[in-house]
C-alpha positions as protocol buffer text, in pm:
chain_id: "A"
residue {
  index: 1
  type: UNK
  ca { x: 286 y: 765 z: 1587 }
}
residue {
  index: 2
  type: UNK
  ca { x: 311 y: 628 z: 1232 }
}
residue {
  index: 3
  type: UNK
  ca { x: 185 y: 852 z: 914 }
}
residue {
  index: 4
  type: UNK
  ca { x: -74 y: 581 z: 743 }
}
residue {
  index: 5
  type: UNK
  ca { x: -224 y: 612 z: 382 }
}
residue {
  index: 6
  type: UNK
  ca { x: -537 y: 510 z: 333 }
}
residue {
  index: 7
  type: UNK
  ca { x: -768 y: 528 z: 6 }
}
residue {
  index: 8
  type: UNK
  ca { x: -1135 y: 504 z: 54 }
}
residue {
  index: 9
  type: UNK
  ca { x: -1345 y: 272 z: -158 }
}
residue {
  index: 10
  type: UNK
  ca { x: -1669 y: 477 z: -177 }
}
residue {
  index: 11
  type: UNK
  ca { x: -1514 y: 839 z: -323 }
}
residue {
  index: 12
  type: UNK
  ca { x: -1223 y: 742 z: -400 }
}
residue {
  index: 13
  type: UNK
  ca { x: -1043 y: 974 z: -170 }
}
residue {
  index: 14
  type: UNK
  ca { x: -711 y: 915 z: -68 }
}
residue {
  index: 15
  type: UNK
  ca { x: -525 y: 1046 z: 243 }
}
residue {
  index: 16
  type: UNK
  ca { x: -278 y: 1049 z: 569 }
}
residue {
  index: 17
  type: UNK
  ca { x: -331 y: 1007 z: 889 }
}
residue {
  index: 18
  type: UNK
  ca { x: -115 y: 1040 z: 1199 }
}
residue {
  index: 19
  type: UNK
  ca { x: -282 y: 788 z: 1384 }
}
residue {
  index: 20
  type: UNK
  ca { x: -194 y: 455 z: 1640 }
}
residue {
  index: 21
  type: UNK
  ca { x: -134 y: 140 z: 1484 }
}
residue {
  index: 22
  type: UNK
  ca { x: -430 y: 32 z: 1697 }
}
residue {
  index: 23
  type: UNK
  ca { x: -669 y: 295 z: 1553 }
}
residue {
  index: 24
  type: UNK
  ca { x: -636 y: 227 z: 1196 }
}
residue {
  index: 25
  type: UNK
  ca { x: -973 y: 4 z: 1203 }
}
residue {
  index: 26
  type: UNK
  ca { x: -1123 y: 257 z: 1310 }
}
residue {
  index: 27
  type: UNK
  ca { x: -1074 y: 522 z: 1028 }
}
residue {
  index: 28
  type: UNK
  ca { x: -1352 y: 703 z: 823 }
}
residue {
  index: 29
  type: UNK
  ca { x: -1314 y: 906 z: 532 }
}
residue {
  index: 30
  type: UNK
  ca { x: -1274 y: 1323 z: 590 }
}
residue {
  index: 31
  type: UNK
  ca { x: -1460 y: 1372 z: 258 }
}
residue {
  index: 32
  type: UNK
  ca { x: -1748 y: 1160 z: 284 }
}
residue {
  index: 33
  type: UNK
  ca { x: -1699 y: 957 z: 630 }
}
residue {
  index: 34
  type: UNK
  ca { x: -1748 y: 612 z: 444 }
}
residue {
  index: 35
  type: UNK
  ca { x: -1570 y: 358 z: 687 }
}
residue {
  index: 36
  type: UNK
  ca { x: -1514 y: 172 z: 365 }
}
residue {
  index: 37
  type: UNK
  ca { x: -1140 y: 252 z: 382 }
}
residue {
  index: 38
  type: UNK
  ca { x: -830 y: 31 z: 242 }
}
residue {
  index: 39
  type: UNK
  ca { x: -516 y: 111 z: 378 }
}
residue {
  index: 40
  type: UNK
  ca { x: -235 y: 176 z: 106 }
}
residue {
  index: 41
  type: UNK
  ca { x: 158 y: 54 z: 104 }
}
residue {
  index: 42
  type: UNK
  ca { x: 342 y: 345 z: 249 }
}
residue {
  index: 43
  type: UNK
  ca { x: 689 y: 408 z: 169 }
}
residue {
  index: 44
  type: UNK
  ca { x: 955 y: 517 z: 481 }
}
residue {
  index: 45
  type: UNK
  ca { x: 1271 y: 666 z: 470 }
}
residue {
  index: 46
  type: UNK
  ca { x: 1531 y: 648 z: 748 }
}
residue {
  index: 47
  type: UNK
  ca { x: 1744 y: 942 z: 757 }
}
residue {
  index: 48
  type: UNK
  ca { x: 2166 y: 844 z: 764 }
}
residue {
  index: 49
  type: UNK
  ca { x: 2272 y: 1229 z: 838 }
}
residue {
  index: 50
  type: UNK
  ca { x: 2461 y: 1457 z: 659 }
}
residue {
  index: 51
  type: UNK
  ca { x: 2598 y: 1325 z: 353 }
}
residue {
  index: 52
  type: UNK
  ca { x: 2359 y: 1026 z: 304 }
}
residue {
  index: 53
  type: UNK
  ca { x: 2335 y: 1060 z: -63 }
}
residue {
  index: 54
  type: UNK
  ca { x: 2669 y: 932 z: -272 }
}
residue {
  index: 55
  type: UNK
  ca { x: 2598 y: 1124 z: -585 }
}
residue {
  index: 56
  type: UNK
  ca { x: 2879 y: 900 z: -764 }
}
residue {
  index: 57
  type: UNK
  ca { x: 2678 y: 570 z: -677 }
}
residue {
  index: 58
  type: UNK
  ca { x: 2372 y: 688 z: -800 }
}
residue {
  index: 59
  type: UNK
  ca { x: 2515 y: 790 z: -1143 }
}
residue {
  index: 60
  type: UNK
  ca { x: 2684 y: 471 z: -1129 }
}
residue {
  index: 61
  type: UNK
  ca { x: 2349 y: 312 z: -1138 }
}
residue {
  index: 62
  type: UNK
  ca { x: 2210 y: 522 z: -1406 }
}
residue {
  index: 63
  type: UNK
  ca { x: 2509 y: 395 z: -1609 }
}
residue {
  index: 64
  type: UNK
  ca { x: 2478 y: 25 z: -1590 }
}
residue {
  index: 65
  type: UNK
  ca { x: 2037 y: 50 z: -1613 }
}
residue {
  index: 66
  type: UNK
  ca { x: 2105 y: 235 z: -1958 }
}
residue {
  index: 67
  type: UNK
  ca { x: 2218 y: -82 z: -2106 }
}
């Protein structure tokens, strides 16, 4: 099951859920349980394994965004 972030529009409150992609109408608040809840853009990250990170391409791209 997918992490989802949600932020709700009555406390402001925001948080995760592990929860079903079918479910996520169904979410209330923890802090207040306000079903007035908007669900956020989550970011992913896929993993690659050891070595994922090329240290020399990322200063590479510090270089040319110094300009």
């Amino acid at each position: 099951m997918p992490i989802f972030e949600f932020h709700c529009q009555d406390c402001d409150n925001k948080f995760n859920l592990l929860i079903s992609n079918n479910d996520k109408n169904k979410v209330k608040c923890p802090q207040c349980s306000s079903g007035n809840i908007k669900q956020l853009l989550s970011l992913f990250s896929t993993s690659r394994g050891k070595g994922a990170i090329n240290q020399d391409r990322c200063n590479g791209c510090a270089e040319r965004t110094r300009g």
